[in-house]
Tab-separated table of C-alpha atoms and ligand atoms in Angstrom:
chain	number	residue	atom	x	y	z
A	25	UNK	CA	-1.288	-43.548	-14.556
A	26	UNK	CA	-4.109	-42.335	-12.310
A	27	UNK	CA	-3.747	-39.011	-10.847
A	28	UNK	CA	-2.693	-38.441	-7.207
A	29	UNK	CA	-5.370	-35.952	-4.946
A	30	UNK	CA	-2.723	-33.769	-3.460
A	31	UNK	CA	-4.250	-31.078	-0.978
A	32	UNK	CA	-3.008	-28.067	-1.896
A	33	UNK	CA	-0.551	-25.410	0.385
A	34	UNK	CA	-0.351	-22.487	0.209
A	35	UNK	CA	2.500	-20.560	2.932
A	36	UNK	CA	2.743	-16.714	3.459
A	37	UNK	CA	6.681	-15.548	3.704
A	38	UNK	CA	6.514	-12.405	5.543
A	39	UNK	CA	9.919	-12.081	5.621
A	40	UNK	CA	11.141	-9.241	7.190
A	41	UNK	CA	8.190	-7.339	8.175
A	42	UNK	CA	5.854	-7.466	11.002
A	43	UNK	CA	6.149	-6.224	14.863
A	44	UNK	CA	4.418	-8.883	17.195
A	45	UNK	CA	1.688	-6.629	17.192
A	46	UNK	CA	1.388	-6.159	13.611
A	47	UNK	CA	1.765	-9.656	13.115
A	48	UNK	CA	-1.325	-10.797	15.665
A	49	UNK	CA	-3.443	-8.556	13.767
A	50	UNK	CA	-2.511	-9.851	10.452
A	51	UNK	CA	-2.384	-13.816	11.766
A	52	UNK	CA	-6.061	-13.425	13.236
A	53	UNK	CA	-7.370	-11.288	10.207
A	54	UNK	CA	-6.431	-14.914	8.130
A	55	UNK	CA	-7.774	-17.062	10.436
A	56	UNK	CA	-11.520	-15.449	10.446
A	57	UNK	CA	-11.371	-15.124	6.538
A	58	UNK	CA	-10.729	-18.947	6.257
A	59	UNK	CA	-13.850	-19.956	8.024
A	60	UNK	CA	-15.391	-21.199	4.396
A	61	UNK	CA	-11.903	-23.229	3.279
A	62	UNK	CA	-12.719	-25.591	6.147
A	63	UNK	CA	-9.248	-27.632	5.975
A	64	UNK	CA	-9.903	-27.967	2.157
A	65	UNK	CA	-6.562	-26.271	1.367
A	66	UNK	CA	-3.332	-26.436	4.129
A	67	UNK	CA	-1.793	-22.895	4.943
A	68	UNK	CA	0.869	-21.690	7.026
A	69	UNK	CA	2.245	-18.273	8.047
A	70	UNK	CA	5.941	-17.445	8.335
A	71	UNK	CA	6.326	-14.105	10.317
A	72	UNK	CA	10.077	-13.497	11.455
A	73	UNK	CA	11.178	-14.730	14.942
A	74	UNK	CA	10.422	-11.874	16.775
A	75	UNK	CA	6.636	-12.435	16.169
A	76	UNK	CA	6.498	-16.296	16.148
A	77	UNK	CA	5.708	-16.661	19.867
A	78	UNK	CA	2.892	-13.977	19.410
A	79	UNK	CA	1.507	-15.361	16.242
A	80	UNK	CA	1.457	-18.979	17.889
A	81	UNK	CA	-0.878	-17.631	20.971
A	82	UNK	CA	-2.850	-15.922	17.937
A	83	UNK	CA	-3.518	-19.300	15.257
A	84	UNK	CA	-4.088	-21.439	18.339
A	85	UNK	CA	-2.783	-25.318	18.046
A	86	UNK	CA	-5.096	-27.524	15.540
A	87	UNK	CA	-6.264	-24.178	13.936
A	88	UNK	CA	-6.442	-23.258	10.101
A	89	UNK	CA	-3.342	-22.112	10.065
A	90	UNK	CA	-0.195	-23.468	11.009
A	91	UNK	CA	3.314	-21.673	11.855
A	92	UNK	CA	6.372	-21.330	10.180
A	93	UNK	CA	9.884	-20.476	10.598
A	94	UNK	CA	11.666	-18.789	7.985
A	95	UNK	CA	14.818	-20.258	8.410
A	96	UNK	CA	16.813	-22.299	10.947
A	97	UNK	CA	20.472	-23.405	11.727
A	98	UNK	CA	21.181	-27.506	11.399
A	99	UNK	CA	23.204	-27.307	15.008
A	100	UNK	CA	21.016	-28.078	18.341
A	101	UNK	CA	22.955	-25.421	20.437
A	102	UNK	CA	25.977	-23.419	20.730
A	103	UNK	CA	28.077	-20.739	19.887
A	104	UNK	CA	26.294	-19.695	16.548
A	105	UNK	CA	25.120	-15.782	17.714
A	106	UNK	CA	22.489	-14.889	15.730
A	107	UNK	CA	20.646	-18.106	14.948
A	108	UNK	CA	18.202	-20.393	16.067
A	109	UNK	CA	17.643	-23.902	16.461
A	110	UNK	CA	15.339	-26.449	14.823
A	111	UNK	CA	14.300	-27.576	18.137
A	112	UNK	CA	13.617	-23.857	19.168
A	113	UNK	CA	11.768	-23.820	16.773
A	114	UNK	CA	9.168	-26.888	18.129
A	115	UNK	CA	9.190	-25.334	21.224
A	116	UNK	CA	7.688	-22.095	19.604
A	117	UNK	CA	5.045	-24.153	17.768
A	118	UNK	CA	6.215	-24.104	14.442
A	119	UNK	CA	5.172	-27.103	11.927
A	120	UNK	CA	7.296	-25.763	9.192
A	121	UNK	CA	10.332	-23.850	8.126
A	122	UNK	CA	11.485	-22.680	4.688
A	123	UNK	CA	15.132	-23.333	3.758
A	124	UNK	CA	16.887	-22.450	0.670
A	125	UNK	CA	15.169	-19.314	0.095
A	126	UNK	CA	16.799	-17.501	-3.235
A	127	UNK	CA	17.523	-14.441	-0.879
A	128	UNK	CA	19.239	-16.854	2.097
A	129	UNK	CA	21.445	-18.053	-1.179
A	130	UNK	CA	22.040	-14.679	-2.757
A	131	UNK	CA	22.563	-12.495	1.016
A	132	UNK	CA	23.763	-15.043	3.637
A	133	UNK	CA	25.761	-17.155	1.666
A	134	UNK	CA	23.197	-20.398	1.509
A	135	UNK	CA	24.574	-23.139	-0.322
A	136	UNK	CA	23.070	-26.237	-1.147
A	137	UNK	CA	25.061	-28.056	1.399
A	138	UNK	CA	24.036	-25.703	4.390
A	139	UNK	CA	20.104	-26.569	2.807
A	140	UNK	CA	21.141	-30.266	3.204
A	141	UNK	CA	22.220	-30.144	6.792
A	142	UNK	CA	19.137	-27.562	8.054
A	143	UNK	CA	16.635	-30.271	6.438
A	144	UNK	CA	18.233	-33.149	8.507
A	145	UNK	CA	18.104	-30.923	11.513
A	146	UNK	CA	14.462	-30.295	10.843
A	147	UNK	CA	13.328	-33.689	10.294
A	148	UNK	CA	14.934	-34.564	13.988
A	149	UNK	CA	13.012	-32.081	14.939
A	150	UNK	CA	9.845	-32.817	13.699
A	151	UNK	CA	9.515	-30.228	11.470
A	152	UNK	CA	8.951	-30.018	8.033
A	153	UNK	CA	10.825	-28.645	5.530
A	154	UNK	CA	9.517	-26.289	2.584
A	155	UNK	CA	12.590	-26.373	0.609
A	156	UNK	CA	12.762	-24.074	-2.131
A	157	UNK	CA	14.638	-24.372	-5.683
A	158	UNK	CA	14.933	-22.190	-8.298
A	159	UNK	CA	17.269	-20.401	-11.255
A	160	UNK	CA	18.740	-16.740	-11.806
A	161	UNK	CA	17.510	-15.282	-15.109
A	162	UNK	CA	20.885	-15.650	-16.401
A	163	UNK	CA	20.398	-19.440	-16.200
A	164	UNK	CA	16.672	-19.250	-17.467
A	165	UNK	CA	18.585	-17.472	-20.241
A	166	UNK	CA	21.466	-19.878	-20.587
A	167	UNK	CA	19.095	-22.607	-20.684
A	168	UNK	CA	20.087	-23.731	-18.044
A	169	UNK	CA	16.896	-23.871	-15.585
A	170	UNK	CA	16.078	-28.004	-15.203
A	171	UNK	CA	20.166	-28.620	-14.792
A	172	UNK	CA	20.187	-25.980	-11.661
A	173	UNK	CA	16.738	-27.569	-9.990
A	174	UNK	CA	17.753	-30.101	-10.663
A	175	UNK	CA	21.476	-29.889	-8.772
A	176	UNK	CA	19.323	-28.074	-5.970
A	177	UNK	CA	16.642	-30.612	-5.147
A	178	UNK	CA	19.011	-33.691	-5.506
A	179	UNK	CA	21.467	-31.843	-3.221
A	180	UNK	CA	18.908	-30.151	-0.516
A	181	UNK	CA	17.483	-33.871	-0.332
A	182	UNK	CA	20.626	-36.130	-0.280
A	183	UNK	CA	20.779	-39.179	1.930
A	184	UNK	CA	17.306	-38.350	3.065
A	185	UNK	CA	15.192	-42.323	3.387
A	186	UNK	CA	12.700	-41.993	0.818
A	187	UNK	CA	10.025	-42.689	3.454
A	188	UNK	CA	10.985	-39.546	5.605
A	189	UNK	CA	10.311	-37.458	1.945
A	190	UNK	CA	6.589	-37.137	2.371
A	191	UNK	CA	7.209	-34.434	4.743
A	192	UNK	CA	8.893	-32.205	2.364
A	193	UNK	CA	7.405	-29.521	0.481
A	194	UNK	CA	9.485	-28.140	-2.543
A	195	UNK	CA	8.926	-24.569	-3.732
A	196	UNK	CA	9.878	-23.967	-7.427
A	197	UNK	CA	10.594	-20.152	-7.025
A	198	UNK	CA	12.772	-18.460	-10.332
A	199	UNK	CA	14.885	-16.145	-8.668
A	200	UNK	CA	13.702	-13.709	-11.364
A	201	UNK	CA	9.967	-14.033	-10.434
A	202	UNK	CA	10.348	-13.613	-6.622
A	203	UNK	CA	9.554	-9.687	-5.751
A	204	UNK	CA	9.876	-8.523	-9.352
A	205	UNK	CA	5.622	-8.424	-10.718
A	206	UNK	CA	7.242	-10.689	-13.035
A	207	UNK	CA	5.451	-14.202	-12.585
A	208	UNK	CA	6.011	-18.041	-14.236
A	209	UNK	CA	3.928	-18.714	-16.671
A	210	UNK	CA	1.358	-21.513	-15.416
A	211	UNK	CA	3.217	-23.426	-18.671
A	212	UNK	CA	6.580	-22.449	-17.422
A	213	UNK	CA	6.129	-23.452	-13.817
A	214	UNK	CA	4.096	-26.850	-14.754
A	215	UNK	CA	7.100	-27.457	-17.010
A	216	UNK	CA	9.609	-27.129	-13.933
A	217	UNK	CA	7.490	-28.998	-11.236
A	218	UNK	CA	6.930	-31.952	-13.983
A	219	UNK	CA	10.544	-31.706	-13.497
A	220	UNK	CA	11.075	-31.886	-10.045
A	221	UNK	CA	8.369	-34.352	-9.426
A	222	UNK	CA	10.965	-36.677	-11.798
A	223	UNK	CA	13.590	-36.351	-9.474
A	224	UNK	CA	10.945	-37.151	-6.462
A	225	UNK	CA	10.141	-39.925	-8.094
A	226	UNK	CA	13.485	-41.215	-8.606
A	227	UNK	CA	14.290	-40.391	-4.895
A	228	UNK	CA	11.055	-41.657	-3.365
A	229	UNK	CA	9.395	-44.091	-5.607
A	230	UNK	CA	5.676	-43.707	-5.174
A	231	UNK	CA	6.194	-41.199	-2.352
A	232	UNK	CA	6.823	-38.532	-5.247
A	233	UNK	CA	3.133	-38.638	-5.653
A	234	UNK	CA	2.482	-37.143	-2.112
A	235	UNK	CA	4.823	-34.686	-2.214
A	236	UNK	CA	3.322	-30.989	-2.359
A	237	UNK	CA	5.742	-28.584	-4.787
A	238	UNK	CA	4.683	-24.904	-4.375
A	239	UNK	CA	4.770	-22.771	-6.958
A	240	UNK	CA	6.514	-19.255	-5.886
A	241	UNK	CA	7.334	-16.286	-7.087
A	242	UNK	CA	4.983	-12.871	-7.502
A	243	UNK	CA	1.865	-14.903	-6.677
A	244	UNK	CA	-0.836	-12.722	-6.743
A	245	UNK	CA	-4.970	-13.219	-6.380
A	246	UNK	CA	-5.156	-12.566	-10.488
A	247	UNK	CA	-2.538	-15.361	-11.141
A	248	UNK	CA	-3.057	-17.863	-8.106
A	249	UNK	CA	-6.114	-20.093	-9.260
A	250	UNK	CA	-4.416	-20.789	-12.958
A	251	UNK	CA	-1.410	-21.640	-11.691
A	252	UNK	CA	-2.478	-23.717	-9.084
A	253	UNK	CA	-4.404	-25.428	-11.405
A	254	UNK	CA	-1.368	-27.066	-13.202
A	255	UNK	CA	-1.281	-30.675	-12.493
A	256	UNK	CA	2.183	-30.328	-10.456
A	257	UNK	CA	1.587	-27.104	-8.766
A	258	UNK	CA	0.080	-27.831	-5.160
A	259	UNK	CA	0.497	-24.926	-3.665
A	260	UNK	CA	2.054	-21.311	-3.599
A	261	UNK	CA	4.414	-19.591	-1.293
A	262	UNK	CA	3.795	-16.481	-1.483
A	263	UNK	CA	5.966	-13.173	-0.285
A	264	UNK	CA	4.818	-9.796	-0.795
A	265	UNK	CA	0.816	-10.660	-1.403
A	266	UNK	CA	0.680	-12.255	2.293
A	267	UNK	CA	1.149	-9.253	4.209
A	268	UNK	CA	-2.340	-8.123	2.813
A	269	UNK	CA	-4.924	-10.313	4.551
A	270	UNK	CA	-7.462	-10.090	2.086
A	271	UNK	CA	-4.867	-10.525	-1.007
A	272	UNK	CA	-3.231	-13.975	0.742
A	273	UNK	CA	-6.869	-15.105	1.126
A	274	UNK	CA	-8.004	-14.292	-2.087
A	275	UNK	CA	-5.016	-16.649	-3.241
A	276	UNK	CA	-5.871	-19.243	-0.888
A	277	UNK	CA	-9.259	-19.556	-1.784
A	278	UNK	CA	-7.851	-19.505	-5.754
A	279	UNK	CA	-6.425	-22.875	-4.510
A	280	UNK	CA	-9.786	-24.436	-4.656
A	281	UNK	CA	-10.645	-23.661	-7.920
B	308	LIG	C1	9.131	-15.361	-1.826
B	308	LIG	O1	9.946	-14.571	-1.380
B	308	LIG	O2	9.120	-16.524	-1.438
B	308	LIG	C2	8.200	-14.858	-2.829
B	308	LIG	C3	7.624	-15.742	-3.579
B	308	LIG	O3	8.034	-13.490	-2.899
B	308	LIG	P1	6.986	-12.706	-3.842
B	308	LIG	O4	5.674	-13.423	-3.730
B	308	LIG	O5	6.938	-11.327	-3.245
B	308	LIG	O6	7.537	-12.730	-5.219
């Protein structure tokens, strides 16, 4: 079967760090180091609400980088104190939002049911998803890995038309990798995304092939180029490396390798 050209993307999580301020100053630092990627490889920030209007002002539409949310709720409006909508979230520029994060799951009570509904809501919205996947060490231990990314991605995706897939993004992130120093093996994660990109392709037929899966999980500049060489890895999302401009650079640029 001949081999699908998927641009790579690579997405910075900031989680929850960055003041506006801080966050215009980091945003613009990326933007002027990825004068020599020239579009080769797609990247996104995801600062926390607060800072998403100022970062917006600071990428500029049609620029390098592109905005993201870090999470959303599926309702349009209403009494829900404390969240944010998917069409708030178009109206403060973003392209993308992640979903499923391992910490939404493990601290806010995320289940893959809750992932399903905030993916519809994006879609409505125009936004795409980056929804991310991935197992506990006690069910890398168990054996247990393909069964629970598997459960995930059929479950984040259900009743999704395979031709609205293509504007998904998976991101295969083992809980036990994410914040820890402790990263995938490129083996290890190539084994999981060959996995997922199954599933794709029973969901989406040919679509599968389009379909970016990120690689995530203490994604550094050392480890970014061999595991984004893997033949299913297009892409990291990466937390704690993309609050140093020069480190999340240094891993984007280890996409074109
Ligand atoms: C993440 O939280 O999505 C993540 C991958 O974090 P880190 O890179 O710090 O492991």
């Amino acid at each position: 079967m001949a081999t699908v050209a998927r641009r790579k993307f690579v997405c910075g999580n900031w989680k929850m760090h960055k003041t506006a301020g801080e966050a215009i100053g980091l945003a613009t630092e990326i933007v002027a180091g990825l004068a020599d990627v020239r579009g080769k490889v797609q990247v996104a920030v995801a600062p926390p609400f607060t800072a998403l209007h100022a970062v917006a002002q600071a990428l500029t539409r049609g620029g390098p980088v592109e905005l993201a949310a870090q999470d959303v709720h599926w309702e349009k409006q209403g009494a829900f104190t404390g969240a944010v909508s998917a069409g708030m979230l178009a109206d403060a520029c973003c392209t993308h939002c992640i979903v499923g994060h391992s910490e939404r799951r493990q601290l806010f009570g995320e289940t893959d049911e809750t992932v399903r509904k905030k993916v519809g809501a994006l879609l409505q919205a125009n936004i795409r998803p980056i929804v991310c996947v991935g197992e506990t060490l006690a069910e890398r231990e168990a054996n247990r890995t393909l069964e629970v990314v598997d459960r995930q991605v059929r479950a984040g995706l259900a009743g999704l038309p395979a031709e609205v897939l293509a504007a998904i993004t998976v991101a295969y992130e083992p809980v036990w990798a994410i914040g820890t120093g402790k990263t995938a093996t490129a083996a290890q994660a190539q084994e999981v995304h060959a996995a997922v990109r199954k599933i794709l392709r029973e969901l989406g037929g040919v679509i599968a092939d389009q379909i970016r899966i990120q690689y995530g999980g203490s994604v550094k500049p050392d480890n970014a180029a061999e595991l984004m060489s893997q033949p299913d890895v297009d892409g990291a999302l990466v937390g704690g490396a993309s609050l140093k401009a020069s480190d999340f650079l240094a891993i984007v640029k280890g996409a074109l390798r």
